[in-house]
Coordinates of C-alpha atoms and ligand atoms in Angstrom, one line a residue:
X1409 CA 99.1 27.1 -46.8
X1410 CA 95.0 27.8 -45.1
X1411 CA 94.1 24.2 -45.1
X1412 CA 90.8 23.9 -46.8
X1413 CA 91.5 20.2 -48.0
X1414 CA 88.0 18.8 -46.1
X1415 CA 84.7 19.7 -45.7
X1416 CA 85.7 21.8 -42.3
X1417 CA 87.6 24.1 -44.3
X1418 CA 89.5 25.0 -41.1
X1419 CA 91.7 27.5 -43.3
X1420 CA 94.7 27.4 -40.8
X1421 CA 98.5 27.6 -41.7
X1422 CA 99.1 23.7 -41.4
X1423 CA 102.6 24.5 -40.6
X1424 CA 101.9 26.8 -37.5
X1425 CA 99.3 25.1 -35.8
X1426 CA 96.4 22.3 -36.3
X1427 CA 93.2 22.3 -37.4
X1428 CA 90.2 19.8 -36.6
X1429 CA 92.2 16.8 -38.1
X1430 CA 95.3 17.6 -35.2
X1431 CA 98.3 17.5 -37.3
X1432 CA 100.6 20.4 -38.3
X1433 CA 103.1 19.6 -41.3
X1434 CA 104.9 21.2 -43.7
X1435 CA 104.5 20.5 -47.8
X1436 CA 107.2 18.0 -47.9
X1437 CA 105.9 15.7 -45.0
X1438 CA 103.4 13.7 -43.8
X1439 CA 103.1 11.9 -40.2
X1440 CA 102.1 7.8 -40.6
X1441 CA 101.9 5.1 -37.4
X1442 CA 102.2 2.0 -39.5
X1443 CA 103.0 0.6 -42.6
X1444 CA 102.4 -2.9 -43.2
X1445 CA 101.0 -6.2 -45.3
X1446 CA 97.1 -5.6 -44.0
X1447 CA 94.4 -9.1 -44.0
X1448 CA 92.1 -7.7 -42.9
X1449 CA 90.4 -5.6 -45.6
X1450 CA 87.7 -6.7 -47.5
X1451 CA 88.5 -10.0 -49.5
X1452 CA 89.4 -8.5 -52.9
X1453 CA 91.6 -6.5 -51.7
X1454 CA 93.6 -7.9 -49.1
X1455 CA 93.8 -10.8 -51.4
X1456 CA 95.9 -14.0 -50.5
X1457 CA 99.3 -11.7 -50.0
X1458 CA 97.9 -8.7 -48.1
X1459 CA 97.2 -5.1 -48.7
X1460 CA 100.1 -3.1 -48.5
X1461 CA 98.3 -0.4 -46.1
X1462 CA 99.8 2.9 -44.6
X1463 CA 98.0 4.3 -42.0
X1464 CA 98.5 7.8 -41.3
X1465 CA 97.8 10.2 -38.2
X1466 CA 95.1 12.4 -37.6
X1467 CA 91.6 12.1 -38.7
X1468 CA 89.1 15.0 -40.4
X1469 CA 86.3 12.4 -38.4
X1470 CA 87.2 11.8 -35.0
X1471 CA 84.9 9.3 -34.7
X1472 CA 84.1 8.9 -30.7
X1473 CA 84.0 5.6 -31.5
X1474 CA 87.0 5.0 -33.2
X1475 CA 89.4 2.0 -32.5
X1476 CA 92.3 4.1 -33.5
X1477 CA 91.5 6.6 -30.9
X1478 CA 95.3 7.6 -30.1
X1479 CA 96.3 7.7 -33.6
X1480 CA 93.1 9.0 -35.0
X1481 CA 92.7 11.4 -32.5
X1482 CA 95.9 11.9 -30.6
X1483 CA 97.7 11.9 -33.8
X1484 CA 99.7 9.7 -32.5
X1485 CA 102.8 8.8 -35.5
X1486 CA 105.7 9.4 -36.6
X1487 CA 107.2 12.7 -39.3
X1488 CA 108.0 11.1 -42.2
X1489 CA 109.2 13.3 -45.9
X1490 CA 107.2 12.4 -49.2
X1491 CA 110.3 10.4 -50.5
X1492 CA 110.0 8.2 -47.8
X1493 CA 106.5 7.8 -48.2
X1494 CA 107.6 6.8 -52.0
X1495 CA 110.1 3.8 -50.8
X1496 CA 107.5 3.2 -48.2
X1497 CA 105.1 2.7 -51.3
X1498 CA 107.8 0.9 -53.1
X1499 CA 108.6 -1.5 -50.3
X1500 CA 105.4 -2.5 -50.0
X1501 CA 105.0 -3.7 -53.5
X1502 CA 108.2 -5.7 -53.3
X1503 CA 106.7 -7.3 -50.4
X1504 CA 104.2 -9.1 -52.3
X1505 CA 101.4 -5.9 -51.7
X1506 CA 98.3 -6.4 -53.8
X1507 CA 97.6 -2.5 -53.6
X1508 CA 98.9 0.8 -51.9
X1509 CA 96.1 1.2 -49.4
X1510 CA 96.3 4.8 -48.0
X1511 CA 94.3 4.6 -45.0
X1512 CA 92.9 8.0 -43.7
X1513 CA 95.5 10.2 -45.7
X1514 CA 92.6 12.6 -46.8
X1515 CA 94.7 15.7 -44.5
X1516 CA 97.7 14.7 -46.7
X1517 CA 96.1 14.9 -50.4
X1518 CA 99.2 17.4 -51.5
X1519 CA 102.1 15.0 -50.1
X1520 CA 101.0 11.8 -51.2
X1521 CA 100.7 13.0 -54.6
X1522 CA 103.9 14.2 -54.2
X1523 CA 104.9 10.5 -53.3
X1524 CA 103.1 8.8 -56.2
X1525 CA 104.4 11.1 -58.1
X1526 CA 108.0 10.0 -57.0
X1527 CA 106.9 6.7 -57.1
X1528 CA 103.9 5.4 -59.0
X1529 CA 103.0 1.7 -57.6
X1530 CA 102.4 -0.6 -60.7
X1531 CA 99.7 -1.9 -58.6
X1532 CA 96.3 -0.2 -57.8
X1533 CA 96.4 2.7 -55.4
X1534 CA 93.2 2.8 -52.9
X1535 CA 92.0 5.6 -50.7
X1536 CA 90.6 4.5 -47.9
X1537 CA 88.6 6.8 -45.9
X1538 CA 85.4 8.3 -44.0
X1539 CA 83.5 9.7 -46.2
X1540 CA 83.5 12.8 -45.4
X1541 CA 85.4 14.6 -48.1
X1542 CA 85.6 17.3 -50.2
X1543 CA 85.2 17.0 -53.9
X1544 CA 87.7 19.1 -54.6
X1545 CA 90.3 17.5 -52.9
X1546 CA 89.4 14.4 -54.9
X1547 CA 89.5 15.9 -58.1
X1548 CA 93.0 16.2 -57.5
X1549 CA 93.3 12.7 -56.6
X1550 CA 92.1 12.2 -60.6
X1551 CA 94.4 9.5 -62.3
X1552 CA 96.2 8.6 -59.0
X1553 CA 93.7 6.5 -57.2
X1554 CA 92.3 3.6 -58.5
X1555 CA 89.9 2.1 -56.0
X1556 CA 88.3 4.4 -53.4
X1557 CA 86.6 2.9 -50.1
X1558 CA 84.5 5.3 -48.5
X1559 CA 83.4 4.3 -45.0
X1560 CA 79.4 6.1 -45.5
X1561 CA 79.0 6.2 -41.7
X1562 CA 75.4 7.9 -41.6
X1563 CA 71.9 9.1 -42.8
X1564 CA 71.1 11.0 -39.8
X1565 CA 72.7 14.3 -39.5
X1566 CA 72.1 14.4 -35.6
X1567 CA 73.7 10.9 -35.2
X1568 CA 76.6 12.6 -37.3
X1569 CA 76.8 15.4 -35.2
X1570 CA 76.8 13.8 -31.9
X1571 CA 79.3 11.1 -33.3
X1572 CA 81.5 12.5 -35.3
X1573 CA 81.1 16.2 -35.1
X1574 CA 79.8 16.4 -38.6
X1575 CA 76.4 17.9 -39.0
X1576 CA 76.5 17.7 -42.7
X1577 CA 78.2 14.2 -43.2
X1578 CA 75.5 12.4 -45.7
X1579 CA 74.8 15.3 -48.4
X1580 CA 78.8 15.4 -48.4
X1581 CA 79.2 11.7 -48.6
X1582 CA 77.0 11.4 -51.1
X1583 CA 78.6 14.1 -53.4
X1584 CA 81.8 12.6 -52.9
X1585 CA 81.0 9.0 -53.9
X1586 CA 79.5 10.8 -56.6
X1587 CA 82.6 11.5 -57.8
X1588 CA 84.5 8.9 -56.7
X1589 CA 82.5 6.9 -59.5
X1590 CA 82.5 9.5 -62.0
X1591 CA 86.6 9.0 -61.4
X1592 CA 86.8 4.8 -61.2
X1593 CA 83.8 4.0 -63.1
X1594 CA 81.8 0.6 -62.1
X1595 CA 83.9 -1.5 -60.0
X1596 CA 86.4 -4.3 -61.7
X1597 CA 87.3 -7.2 -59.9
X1598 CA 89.8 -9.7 -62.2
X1599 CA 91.2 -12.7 -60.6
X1600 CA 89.6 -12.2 -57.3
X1601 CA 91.6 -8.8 -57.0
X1602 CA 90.2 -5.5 -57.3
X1603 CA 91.5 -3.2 -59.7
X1604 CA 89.2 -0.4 -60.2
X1605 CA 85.7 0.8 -58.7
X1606 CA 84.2 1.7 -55.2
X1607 CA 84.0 0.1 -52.3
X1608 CA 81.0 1.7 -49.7
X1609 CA 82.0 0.5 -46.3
X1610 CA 79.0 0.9 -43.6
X1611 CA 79.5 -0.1 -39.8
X1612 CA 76.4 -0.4 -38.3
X1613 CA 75.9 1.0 -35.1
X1614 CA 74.2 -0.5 -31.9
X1615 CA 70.6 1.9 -31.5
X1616 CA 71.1 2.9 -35.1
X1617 CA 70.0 0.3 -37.2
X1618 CA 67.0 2.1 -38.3
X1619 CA 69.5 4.7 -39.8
X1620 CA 71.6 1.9 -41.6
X1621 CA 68.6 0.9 -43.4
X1622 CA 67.8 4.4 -44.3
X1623 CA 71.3 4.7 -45.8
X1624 CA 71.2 1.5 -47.7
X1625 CA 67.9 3.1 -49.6
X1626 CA 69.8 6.7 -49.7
X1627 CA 72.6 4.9 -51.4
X1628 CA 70.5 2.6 -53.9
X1629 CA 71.2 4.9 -57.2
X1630 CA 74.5 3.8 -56.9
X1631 CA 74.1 0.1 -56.4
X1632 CA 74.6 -0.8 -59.7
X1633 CA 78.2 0.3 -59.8
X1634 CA 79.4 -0.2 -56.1
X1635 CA 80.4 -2.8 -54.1
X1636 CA 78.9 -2.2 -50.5
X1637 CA 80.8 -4.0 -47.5
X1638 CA 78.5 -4.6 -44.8
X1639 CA 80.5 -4.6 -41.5
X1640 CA 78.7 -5.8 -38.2
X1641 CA 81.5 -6.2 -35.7
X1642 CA 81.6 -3.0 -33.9
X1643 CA 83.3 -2.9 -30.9
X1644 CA 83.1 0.1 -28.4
X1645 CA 86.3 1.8 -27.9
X1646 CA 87.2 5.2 -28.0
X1647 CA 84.9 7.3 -26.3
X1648 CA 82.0 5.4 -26.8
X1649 CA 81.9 5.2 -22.8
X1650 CA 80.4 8.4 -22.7
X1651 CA 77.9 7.6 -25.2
X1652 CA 75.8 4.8 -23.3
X1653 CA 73.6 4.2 -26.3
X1654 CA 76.3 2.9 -28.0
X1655 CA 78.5 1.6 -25.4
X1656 CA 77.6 -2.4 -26.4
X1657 CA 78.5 -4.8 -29.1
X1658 CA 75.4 -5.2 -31.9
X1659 CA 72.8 -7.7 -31.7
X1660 CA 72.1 -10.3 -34.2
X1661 CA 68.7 -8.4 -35.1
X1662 CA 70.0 -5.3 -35.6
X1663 CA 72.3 -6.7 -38.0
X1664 CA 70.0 -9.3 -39.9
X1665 CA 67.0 -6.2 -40.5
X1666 CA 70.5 -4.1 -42.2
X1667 CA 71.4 -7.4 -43.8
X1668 CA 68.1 -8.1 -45.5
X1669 CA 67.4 -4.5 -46.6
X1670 CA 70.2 -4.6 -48.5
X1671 CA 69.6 -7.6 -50.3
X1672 CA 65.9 -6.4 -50.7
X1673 CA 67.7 -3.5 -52.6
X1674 CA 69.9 -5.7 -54.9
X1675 CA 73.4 -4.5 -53.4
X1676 CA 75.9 -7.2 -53.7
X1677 CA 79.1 -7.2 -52.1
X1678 CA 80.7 -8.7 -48.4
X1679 CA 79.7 -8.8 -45.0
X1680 CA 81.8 -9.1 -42.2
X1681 CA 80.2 -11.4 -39.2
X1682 CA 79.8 -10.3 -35.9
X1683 CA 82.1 -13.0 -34.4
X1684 CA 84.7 -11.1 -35.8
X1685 CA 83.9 -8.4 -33.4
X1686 CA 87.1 -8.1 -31.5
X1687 CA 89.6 -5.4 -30.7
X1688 CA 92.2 -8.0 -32.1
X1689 CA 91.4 -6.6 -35.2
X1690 CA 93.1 -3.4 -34.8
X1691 CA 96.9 -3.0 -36.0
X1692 CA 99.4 -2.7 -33.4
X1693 CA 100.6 1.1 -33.7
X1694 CA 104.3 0.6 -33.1
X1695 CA 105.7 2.5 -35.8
X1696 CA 107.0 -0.3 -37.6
X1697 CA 107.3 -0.1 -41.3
X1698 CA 108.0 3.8 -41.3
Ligands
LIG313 S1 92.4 18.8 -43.5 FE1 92.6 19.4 -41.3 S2 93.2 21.5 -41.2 FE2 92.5 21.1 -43.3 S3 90.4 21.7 -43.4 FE3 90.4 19.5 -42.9 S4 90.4 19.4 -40.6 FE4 91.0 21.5 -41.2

């Protein structure tokens, strides 16, 4: 197969060699670092037992940023076959999962519908990803997914280009939360759980607050049917050494003037404090639950 599943359109042979998202698989396989009960997703859906999340190796973002660098970037993981991605699915359910949370899968569209079609969870599927996607590739995810949580990283092209390597990022964001609603419709939430809608995730850089805000007012025509999730607690890791502008934890200001812009737009939906800025947050990689 030519990989064109994201917006880079790579077009290599997935099975010969890798393209910008560093993995090379066959049709029947995907590779994963962890599987596990996940607390520490927004509060409708890691709910009171956990979100049964799967977090898969590569990344179409490569973030320099990223906390997963070594699984993100290194692809670090483990081979694992579509029907064990199914019991995987399956065994999270039985262990009490609220949802299927697929997190960064977007490289392996083709297997994990091969998975759910194996298995279908009886609870809500979510895609969890970086926003950068191709609309075609969701279409496919049509009837599958029933929550999708975009992380919409930026309005500045240059700040996506230096960052992420991803010149076009917003116009393709946009277009893909687009129809990310068109699929879900406005979001549902019933008994504190969510069962249907979109999620926009935004992490909020240090230097780049002025951009958040322009975001938050790029994003408004879909603020009546999204859920945005503010998230302040950014901690440098990755590369973000070699990027001394955002080599430092965010201040208090830059995340109150983000804060207040988008309550002065009428967005409703979480926040995540900056005390919870820690790199305790991120899963131990280990394998486990493969
Ligand atoms: S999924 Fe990977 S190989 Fe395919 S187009 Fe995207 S970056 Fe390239």
């Amino acid at each position: 197969m030519n990989c064109t599943l994201c917006p880079r359109k790579c077009g290599v042979d997935r099975c010969k060699q890798v393209g910008f998202c560093g993995v090379r698989n066959d049709e029947s396989t995907v590779r994963a670092a962890k599987a596990m009960l996940h607390f520490g997703e927004e509060p409708p859906i890691s709910g009171k037992n956990g979100s049964g999340a799967v977090f898969f190796s590569g990344c179409t973002m490569r973030c320099v940023f990223c906390q997963n660098y070594n699984v993100s970037s290194e692809a670090f993981g483990k081979e694992i076959t579509v029907s064990r991605l199914a019991e995987i699915f399956l065994s999270l359910q039985e262990q009490g999962a609220h949802n299927i949370n697929l997190v960064t899968g977007s490289h392996f569209v083709p297997q994990i519908i091969k998975a759910l079609d194996i298995a279908k969870p009886s609870i809500p599927v979510v895609f969890n990803c970086g926003g950068y996607e191709s609309v075609e590739t969701l279409k496919m995810l049509e009837g599958y997914v029933d929550v999708y949580l975009p992380d919409v990283k930026y309005f500045s092209d240059e700040n996506a280009l230096r960052y992420s390597s991803a010149k076009d990022y917003f116009k393709t964001a946009f277009g893909a939360v687009e129809e990310m609603l068109r699929q879900t419709g406005k979001y549902v939430i019933e008994d504190g759980l969510m069962k249907k809608g979109v999620i926009i995730r935004h992490l909020i850089l240090p230097n780049c607050y002025k951009d958040s805000i322009r975001l938050m007012n790029a994003l408004e025509p879909f603020k009546n049917d999204v859920l945005i999730s503010l998230m302040s607690q950014y901690v440098p890791m990755g590369r973000a050494k070699d990027f001394p502008e955002i080599n430092r934890r965010l201040t208090t200001f830059e995340y109150k003037k983000v804060l207040a812009e988008c309550e002065r737009l009428g967005f409703e939906g979480f926040t995540q404090e900056r005390s919870s800025a820690t790199d305790e947050m991120t899963p131990d990689f280990d394998l486990s639950g493969l």
